Amino acid sequence: MKFAIFGDIHANLEALNAVLEDAKNHDCTHYVCIGDIVGYNANPRECLNIIRSLDCPVVKGNHDEVASSDSELVGLNPLAQHSMQWTRDNLDSEDKLYLRELKLLRQVRDFTIVHATLDSPASWGYVTTKFDALESLGYQYTPVCFFGHTHVPAFYVKSLRIEEYTGKSLEIEPGKKYQINVGSVGQPRDGDPRSSYCIYDLGAQRVINRRIEYDIKRTQEKIFDEGLPKQLAERLSEGK
Ligand code: ZN
């Protein structure tokens, strides 16, 4: 059984379709979404509809939370504020209800999913180092946890000590614990503009990170057409 595990889609329809196509071509039969379906890019409703149609486990991201609330948009930079207001205006009440009711944390089979961290999932901290991963691991009761939020894929492995593993394919071994950042479908930030997601092969006990090309130009055109900040389009070609 193979799971495609992906998140930080951020309303990027071309990237989401490319990832799902790749997952299908690699015999994935199950899907899991790590959150941040909306925000930044121009197809929030279309992406939401696809995720709902997959009928798969989903956890809430910080953008999903803000987009589905009526709270004042404070503490966001002007770019994020502009795109968030646009996102709110382009979701209907049913979309918002779906996002609002997502859980912060879920267990799927023998693994856990969360958008940000397990130690305080509602405060949206970032796991960017092995020490951050270790704090999150303190609250991890399954061998493997998949998360996102930084938009940078990463594997952290804990046996006696915690280490970051820099390969693209990781074997899950008994007695160890794993924190796996699946990267971002719709707005990668590690300098590689290709979409990132992971495939977890339960039978083989192996997780691989895949990078997928998509039609960035098309996504950028939609951002321009909707009058969203042009920096949001530019960053997609640079992968940051
Ligand atoms: Zn995000």
Tab-separated table of C-alpha atoms and ligand atoms in Angstrom, residues 7-10 35-38 40 61-63 115 126 148-151 184 187 189, ligand 1:
chain	number	residue	atom	x	y	z
A	7	GLY	CA	0.693	19.725	1.620
A	8	ASP	CA	1.307	23.459	1.359
A	9	ILE	CA	-0.612	23.401	-1.905
A	10	HIS	CA	-1.481	27.074	-1.519
A	35	GLY	CA	-2.750	21.376	5.189
A	36	ASP	CA	-2.421	24.888	3.760
A	37	ILE	CA	-4.674	24.040	0.849
A	38	VAL	CA	-5.332	27.760	0.243
A	40	TYR	CA	-0.978	32.874	-1.970
A	61	GLY	CA	-2.713	24.669	8.134
A	62	ASN	CA	-2.284	28.237	9.352
A	63	HIS	CA	-3.515	29.645	6.021
A	115	HIS	CA	0.927	20.936	9.662
A	126	TYR	CA	8.568	25.927	12.527
A	148	GLY	CA	5.104	20.691	6.437
A	149	HIS	CA	4.796	24.465	7.033
A	150	THR	CA	8.412	25.453	6.194
A	151	HIS	CA	7.978	24.511	2.491
A	184	SER	CA	5.468	22.128	-0.556
A	187	GLN	CA	5.255	27.205	-3.261
A	189	ARG	CA	11.187	27.493	-0.816
B	1	ZN	ZN	2.346	27.005	3.899
